[in-house]
mmCIF file with all atom_site columns, C-alpha atoms in Angstrom:
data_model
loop_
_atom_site.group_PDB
_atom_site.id
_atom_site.type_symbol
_atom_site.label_atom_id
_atom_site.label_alt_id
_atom_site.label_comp_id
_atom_site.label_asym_id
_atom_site.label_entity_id
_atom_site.label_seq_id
_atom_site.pdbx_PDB_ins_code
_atom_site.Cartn_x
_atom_site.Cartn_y
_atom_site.Cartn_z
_atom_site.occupancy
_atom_site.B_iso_or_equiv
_atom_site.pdbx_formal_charge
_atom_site.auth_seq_id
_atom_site.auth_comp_id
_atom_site.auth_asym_id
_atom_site.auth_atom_id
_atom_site.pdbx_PDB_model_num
ATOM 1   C CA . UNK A 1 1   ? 3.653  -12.372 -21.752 1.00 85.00 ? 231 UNK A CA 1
ATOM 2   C CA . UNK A 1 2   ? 6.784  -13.206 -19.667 1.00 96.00 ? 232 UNK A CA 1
ATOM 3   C CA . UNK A 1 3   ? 10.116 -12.415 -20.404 1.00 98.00 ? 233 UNK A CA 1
ATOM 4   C CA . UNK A 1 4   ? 13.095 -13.612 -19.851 1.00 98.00 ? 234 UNK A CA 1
ATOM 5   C CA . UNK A 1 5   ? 16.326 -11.372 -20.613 1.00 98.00 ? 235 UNK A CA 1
ATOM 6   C CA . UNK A 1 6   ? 20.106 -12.499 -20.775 1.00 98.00 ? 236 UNK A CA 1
ATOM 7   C CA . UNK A 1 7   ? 22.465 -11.097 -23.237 1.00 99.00 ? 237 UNK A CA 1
ATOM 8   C CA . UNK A 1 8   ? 25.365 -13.356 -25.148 1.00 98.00 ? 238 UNK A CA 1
ATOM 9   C CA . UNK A 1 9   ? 28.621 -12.205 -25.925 1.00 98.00 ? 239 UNK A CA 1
ATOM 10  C CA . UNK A 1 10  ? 29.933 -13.105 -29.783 1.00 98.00 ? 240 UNK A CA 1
ATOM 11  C CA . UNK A 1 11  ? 33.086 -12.934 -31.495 1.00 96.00 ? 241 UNK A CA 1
ATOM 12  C CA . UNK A 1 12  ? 34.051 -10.074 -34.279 1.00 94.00 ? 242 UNK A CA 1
ATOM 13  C CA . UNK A 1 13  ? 36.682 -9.943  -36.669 1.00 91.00 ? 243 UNK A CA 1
ATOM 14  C CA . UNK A 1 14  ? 35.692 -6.669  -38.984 1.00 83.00 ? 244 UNK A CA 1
ATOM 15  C CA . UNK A 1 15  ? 38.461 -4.655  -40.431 1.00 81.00 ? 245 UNK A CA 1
ATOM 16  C CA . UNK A 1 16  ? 41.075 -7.519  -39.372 1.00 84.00 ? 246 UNK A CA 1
ATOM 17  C CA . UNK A 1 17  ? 40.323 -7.013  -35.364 1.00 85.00 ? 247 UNK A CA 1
ATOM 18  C CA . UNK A 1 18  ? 39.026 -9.578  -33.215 1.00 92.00 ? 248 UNK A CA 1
ATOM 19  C CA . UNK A 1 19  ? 36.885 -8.452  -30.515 1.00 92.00 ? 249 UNK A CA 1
ATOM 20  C CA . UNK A 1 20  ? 33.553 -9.432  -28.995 1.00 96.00 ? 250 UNK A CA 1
ATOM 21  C CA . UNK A 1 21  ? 30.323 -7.727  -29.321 1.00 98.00 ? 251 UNK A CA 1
ATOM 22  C CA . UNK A 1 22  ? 27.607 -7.656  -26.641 1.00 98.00 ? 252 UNK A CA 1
ATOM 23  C CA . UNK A 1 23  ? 24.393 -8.980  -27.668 1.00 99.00 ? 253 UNK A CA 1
ATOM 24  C CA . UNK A 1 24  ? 21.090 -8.629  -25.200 1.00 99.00 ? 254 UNK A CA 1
ATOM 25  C CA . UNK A 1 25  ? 18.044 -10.640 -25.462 1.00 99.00 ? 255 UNK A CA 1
ATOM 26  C CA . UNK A 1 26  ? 14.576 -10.285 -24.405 1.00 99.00 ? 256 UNK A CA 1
ATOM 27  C CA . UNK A 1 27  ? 12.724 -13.377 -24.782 1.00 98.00 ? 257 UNK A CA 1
ATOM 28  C CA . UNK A 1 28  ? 9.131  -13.886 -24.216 1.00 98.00 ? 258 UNK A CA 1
ATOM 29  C CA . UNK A 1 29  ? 8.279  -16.852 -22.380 1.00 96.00 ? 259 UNK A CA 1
ATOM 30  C CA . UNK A 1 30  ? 5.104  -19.250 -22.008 1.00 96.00 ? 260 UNK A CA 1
ATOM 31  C CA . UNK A 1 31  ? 4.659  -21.391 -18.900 1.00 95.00 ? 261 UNK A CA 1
ATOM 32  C CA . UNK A 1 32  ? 3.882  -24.825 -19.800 1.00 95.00 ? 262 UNK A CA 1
ATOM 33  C CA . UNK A 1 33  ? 5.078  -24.256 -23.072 1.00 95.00 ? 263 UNK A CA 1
ATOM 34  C CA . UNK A 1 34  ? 9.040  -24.316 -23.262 1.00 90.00 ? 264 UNK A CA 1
ATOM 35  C CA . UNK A 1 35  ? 9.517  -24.966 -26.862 1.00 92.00 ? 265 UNK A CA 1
ATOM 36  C CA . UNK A 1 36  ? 6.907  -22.164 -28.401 1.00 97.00 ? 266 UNK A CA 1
ATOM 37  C CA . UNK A 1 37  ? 8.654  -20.739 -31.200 1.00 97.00 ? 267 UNK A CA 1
ATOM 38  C CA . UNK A 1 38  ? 8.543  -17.155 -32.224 1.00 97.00 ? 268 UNK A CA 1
ATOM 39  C CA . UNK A 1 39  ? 9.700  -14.591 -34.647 1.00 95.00 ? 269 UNK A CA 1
ATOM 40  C CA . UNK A 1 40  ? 13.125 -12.464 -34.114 1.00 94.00 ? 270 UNK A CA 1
ATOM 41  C CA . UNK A 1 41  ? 13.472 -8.396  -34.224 1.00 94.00 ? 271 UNK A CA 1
ATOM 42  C CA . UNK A 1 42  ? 16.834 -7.012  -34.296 1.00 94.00 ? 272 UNK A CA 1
ATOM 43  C CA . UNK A 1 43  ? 16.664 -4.233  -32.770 1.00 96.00 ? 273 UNK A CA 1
ATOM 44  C CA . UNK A 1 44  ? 19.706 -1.622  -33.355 1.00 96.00 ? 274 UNK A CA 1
ATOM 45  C CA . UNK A 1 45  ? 19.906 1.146   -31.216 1.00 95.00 ? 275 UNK A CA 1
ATOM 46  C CA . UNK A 1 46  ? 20.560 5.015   -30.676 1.00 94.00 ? 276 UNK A CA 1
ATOM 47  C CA . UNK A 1 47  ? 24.278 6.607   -30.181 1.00 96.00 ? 277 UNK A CA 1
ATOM 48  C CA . UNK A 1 48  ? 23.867 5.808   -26.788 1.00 98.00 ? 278 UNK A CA 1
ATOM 49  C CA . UNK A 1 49  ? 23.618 2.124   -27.006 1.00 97.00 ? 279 UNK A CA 1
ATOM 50  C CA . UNK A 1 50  ? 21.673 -0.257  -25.465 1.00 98.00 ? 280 UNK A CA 1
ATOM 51  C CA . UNK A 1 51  ? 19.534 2.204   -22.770 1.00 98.00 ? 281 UNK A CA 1
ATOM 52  C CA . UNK A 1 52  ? 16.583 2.162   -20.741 1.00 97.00 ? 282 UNK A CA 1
ATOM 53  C CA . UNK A 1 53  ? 15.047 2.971   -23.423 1.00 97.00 ? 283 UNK A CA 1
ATOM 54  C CA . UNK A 1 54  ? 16.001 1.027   -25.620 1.00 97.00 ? 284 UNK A CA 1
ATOM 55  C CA . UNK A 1 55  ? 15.123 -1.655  -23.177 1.00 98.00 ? 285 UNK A CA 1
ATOM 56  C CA . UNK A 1 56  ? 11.841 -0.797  -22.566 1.00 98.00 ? 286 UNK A CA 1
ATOM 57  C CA . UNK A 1 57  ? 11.163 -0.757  -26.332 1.00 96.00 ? 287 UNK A CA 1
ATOM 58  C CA . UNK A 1 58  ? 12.803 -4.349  -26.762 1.00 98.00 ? 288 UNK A CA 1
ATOM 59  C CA . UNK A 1 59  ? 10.294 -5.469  -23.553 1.00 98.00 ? 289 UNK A CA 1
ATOM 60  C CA . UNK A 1 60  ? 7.331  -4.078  -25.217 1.00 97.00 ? 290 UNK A CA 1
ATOM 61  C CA . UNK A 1 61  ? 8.304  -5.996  -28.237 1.00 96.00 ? 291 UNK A CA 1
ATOM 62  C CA . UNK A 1 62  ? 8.902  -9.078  -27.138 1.00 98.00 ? 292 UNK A CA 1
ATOM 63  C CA . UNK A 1 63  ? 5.920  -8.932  -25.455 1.00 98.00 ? 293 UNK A CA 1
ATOM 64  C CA . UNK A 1 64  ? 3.934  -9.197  -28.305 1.00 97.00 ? 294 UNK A CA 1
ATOM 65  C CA . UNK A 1 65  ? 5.426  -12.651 -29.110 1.00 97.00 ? 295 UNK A CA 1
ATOM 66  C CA . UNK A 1 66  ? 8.699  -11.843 -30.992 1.00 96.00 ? 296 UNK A CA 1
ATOM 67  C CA . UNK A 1 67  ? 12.527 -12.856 -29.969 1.00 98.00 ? 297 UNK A CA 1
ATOM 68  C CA . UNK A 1 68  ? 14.753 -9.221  -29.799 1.00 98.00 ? 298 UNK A CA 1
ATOM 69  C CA . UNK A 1 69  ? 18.135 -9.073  -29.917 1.00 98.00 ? 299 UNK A CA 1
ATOM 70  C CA . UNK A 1 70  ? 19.752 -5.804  -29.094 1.00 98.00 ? 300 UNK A CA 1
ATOM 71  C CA . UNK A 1 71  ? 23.713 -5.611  -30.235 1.00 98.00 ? 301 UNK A CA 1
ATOM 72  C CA . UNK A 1 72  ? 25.988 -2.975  -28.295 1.00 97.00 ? 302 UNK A CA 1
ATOM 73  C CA . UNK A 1 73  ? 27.437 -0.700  -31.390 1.00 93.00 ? 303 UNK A CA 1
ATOM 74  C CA . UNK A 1 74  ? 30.411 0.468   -29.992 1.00 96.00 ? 304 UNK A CA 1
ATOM 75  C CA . UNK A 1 75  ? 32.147 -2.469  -28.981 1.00 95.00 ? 305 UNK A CA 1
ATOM 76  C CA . UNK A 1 76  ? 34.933 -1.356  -31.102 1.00 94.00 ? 306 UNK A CA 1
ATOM 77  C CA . UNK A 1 77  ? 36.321 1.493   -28.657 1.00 96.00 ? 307 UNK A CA 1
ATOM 78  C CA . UNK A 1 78  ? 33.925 0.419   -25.716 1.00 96.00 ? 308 UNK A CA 1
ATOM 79  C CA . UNK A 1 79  ? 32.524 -1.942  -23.375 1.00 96.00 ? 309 UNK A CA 1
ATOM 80  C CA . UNK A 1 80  ? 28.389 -2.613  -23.533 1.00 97.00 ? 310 UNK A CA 1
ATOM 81  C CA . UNK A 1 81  ? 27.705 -0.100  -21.180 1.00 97.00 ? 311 UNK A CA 1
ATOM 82  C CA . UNK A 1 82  ? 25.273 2.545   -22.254 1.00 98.00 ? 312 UNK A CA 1
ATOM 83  C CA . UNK A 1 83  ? 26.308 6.120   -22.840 1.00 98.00 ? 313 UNK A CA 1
ATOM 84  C CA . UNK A 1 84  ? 24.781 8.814   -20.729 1.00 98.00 ? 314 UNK A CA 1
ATOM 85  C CA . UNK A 1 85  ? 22.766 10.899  -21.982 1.00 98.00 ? 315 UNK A CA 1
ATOM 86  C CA . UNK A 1 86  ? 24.769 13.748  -21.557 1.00 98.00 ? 316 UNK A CA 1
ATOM 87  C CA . UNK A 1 87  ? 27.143 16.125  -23.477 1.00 99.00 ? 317 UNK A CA 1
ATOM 88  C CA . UNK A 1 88  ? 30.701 13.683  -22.866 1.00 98.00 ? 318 UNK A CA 1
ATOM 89  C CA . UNK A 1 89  ? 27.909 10.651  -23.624 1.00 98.00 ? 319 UNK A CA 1
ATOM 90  C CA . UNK A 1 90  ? 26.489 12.531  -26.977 1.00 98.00 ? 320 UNK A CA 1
ATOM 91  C CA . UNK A 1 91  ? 29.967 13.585  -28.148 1.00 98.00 ? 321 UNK A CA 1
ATOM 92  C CA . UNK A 1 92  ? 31.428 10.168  -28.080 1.00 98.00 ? 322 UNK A CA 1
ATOM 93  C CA . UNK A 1 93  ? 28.764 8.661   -29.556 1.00 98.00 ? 323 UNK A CA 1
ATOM 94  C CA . UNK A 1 94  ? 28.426 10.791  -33.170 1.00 97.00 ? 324 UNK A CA 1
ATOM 95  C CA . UNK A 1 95  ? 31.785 10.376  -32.923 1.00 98.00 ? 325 UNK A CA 1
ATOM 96  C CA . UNK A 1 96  ? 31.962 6.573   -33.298 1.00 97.00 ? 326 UNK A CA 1
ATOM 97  C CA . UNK A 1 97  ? 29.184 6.449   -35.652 1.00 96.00 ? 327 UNK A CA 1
ATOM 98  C CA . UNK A 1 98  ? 30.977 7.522   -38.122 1.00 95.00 ? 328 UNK A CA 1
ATOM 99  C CA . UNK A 1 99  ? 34.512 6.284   -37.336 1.00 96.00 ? 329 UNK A CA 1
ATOM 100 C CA . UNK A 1 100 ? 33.177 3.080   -37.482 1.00 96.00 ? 330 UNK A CA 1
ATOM 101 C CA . UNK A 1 101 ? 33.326 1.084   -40.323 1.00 95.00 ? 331 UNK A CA 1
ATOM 102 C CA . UNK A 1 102 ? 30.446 0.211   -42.840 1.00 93.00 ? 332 UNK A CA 1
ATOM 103 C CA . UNK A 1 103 ? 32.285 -3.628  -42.471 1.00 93.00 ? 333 UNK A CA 1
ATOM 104 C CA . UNK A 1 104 ? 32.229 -3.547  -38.530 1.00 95.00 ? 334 UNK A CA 1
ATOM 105 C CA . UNK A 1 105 ? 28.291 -2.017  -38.940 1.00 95.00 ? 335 UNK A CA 1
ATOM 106 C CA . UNK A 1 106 ? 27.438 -5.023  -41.052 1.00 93.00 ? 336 UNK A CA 1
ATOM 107 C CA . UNK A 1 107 ? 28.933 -8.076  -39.303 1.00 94.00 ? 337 UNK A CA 1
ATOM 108 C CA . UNK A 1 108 ? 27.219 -6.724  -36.333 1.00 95.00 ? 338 UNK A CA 1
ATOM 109 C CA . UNK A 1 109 ? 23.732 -7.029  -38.425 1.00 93.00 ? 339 UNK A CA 1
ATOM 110 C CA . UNK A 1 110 ? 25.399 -10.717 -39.601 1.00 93.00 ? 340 UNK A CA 1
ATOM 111 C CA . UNK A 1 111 ? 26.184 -11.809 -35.852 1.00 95.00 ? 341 UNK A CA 1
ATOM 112 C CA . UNK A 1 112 ? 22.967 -10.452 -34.522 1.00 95.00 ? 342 UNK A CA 1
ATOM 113 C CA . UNK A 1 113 ? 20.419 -12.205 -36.711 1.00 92.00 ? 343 UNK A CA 1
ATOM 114 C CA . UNK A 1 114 ? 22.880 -15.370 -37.071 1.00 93.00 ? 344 UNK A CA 1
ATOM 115 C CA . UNK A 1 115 ? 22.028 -15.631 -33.220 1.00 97.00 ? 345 UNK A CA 1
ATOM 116 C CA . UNK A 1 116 ? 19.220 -15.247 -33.372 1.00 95.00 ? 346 UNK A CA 1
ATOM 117 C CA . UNK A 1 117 ? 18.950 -18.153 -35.844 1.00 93.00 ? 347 UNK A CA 1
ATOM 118 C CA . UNK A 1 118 ? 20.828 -20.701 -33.863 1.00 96.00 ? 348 UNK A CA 1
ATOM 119 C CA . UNK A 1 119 ? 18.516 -20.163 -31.208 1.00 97.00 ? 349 UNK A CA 1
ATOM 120 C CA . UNK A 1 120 ? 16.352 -23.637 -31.052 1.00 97.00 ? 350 UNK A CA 1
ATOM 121 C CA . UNK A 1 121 ? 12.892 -21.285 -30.319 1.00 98.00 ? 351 UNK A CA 1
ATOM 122 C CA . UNK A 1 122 ? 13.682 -18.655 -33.314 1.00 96.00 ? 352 UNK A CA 1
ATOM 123 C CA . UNK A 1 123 ? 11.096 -19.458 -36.330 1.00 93.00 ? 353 UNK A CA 1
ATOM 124 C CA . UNK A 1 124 ? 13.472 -18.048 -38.825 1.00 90.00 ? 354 UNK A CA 1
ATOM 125 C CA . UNK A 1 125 ? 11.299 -15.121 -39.413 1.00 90.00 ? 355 UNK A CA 1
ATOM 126 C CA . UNK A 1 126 ? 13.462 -11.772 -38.644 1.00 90.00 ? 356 UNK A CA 1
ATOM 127 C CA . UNK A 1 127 ? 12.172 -8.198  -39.019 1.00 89.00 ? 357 UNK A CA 1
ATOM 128 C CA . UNK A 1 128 ? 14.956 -5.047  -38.170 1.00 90.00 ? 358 UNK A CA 1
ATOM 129 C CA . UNK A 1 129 ? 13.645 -2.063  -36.496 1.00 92.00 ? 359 UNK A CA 1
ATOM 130 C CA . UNK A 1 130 ? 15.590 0.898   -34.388 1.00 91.00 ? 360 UNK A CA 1
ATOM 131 C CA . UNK A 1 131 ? 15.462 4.209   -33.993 1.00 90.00 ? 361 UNK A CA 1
ATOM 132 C CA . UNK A 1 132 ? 18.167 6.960   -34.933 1.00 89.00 ? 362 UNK A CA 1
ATOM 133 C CA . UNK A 1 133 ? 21.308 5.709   -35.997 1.00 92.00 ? 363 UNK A CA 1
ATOM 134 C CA . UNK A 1 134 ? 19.528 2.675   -35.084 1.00 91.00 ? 364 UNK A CA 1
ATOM 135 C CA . UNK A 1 135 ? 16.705 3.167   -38.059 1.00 84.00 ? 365 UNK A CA 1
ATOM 136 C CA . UNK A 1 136 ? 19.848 3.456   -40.729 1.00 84.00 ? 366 UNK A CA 1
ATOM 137 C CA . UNK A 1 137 ? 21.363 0.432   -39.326 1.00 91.00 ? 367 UNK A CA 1
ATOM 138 C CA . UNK A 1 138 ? 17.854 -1.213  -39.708 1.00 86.00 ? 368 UNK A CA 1
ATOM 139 C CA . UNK A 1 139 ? 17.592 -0.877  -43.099 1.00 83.00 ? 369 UNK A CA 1
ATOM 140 C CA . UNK A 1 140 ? 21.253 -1.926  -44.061 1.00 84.00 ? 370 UNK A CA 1
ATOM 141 C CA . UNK A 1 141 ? 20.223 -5.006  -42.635 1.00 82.00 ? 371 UNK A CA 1
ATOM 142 C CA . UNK A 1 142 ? 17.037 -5.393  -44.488 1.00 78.00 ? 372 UNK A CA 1
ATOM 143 C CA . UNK A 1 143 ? 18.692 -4.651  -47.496 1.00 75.00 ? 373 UNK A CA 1
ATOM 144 C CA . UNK A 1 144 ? 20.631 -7.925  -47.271 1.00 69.00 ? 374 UNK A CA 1
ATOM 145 C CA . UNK A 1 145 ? 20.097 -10.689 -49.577 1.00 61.00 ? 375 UNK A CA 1
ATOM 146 C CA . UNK A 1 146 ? 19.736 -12.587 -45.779 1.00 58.00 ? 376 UNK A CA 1
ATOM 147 C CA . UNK A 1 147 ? 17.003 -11.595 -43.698 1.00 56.00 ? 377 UNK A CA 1
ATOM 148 C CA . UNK A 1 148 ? 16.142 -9.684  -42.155 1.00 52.00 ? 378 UNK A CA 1
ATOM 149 C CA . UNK A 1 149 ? 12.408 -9.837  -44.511 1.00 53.00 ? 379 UNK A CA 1
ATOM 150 C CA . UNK A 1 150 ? 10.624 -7.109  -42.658 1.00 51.00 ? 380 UNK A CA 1
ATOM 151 C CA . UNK A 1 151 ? 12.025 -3.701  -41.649 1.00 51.00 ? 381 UNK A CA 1
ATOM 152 C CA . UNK A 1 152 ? 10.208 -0.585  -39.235 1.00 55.00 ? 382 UNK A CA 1
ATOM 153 C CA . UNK A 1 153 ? 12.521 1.889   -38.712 1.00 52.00 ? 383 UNK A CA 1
ATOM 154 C CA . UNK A 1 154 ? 11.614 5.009   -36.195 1.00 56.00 ? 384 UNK A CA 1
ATOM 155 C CA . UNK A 1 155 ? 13.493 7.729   -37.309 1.00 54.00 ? 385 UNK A CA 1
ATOM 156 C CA . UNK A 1 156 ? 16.505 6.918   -38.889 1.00 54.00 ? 386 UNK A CA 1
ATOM 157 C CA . UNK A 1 157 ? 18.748 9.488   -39.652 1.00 58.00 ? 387 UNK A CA 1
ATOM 158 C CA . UNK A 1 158 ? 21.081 9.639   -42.597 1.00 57.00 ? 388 UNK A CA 1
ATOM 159 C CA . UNK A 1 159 ? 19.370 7.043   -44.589 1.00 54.00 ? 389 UNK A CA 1
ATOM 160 C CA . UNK A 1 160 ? 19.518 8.235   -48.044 1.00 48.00 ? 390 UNK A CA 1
#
């Protein structure tokens, strides 16, 4: 399966601040074929955001046949860039996991999978999965009365 990977940048307004949140996409893609439609994943990441790893993971999934979105947490006190995975990198990252809000945390889940839905390829089915911090944010968005209807988390920590 081909992929094809851009990213989209989308408005925010949680807690009363407007900002923009960084949202990448790995598409799979079928020559001949440029209106195949396929499921979404929303895939929410470690502390570090959106990483190599975390890339690779969102390639191998979309190339099974599904749309992934991957949003950039911190884009309250950051830019989309990844944190390193190093002490500075760790520190700041469990320390804006929990200075950020559960509001800010939840219109990110609401402006990821509300892309994903305008897109003209998405079926409408959505499944969350991520790993860490990612895994809890996985579930909050499963727990939605929207969909996300399917949920894999890889463990999420905190999620009581």
């Amino acid at each position: 399966m081909l992929i094809k990977e851009s990213y989209v940048d989308v408005a925010t307004s949680a807690n009363g601040k407007d900002g923009s949140m960084r949202i990448y996409v790995f598409h799979p893609s079928i020559p001949g074929y440029p209106n195949a439609k396929f499921p979404g994943v929303c895939l929410f990441s470690e502390i570090y955001q959106v990483t190599g790893p975390v890339t690779r993971f969102a390639r191998q999934i979309a190339g099974q046949g599904y749309i992934v979105t991957a949003p950039s947490s911190y884009h309250d006190f950051t830019g989309p860039e990844a944190l390193a995975y190093d002490v500075p990198g760790t520190d700041k990252g469990n320390a804006w996991k929990v200075e950020k809000t559960l509001e800010s945390y939840d219109e990110d889940s609401r402006r990821t999978v509300d892309h994903l839905l305008t897109l003209p390829t998405c079926t409408g089915l959505i499944g969350s999965t991520g790993m860490c911090l990612g895994g809890h944010l996985a579930v909050r968005a499963a727990v939605r009365p929207l969909p996300p209807s399917s949920r894999m988390s890889s463990v999420p920590t905190r999620t009581r």
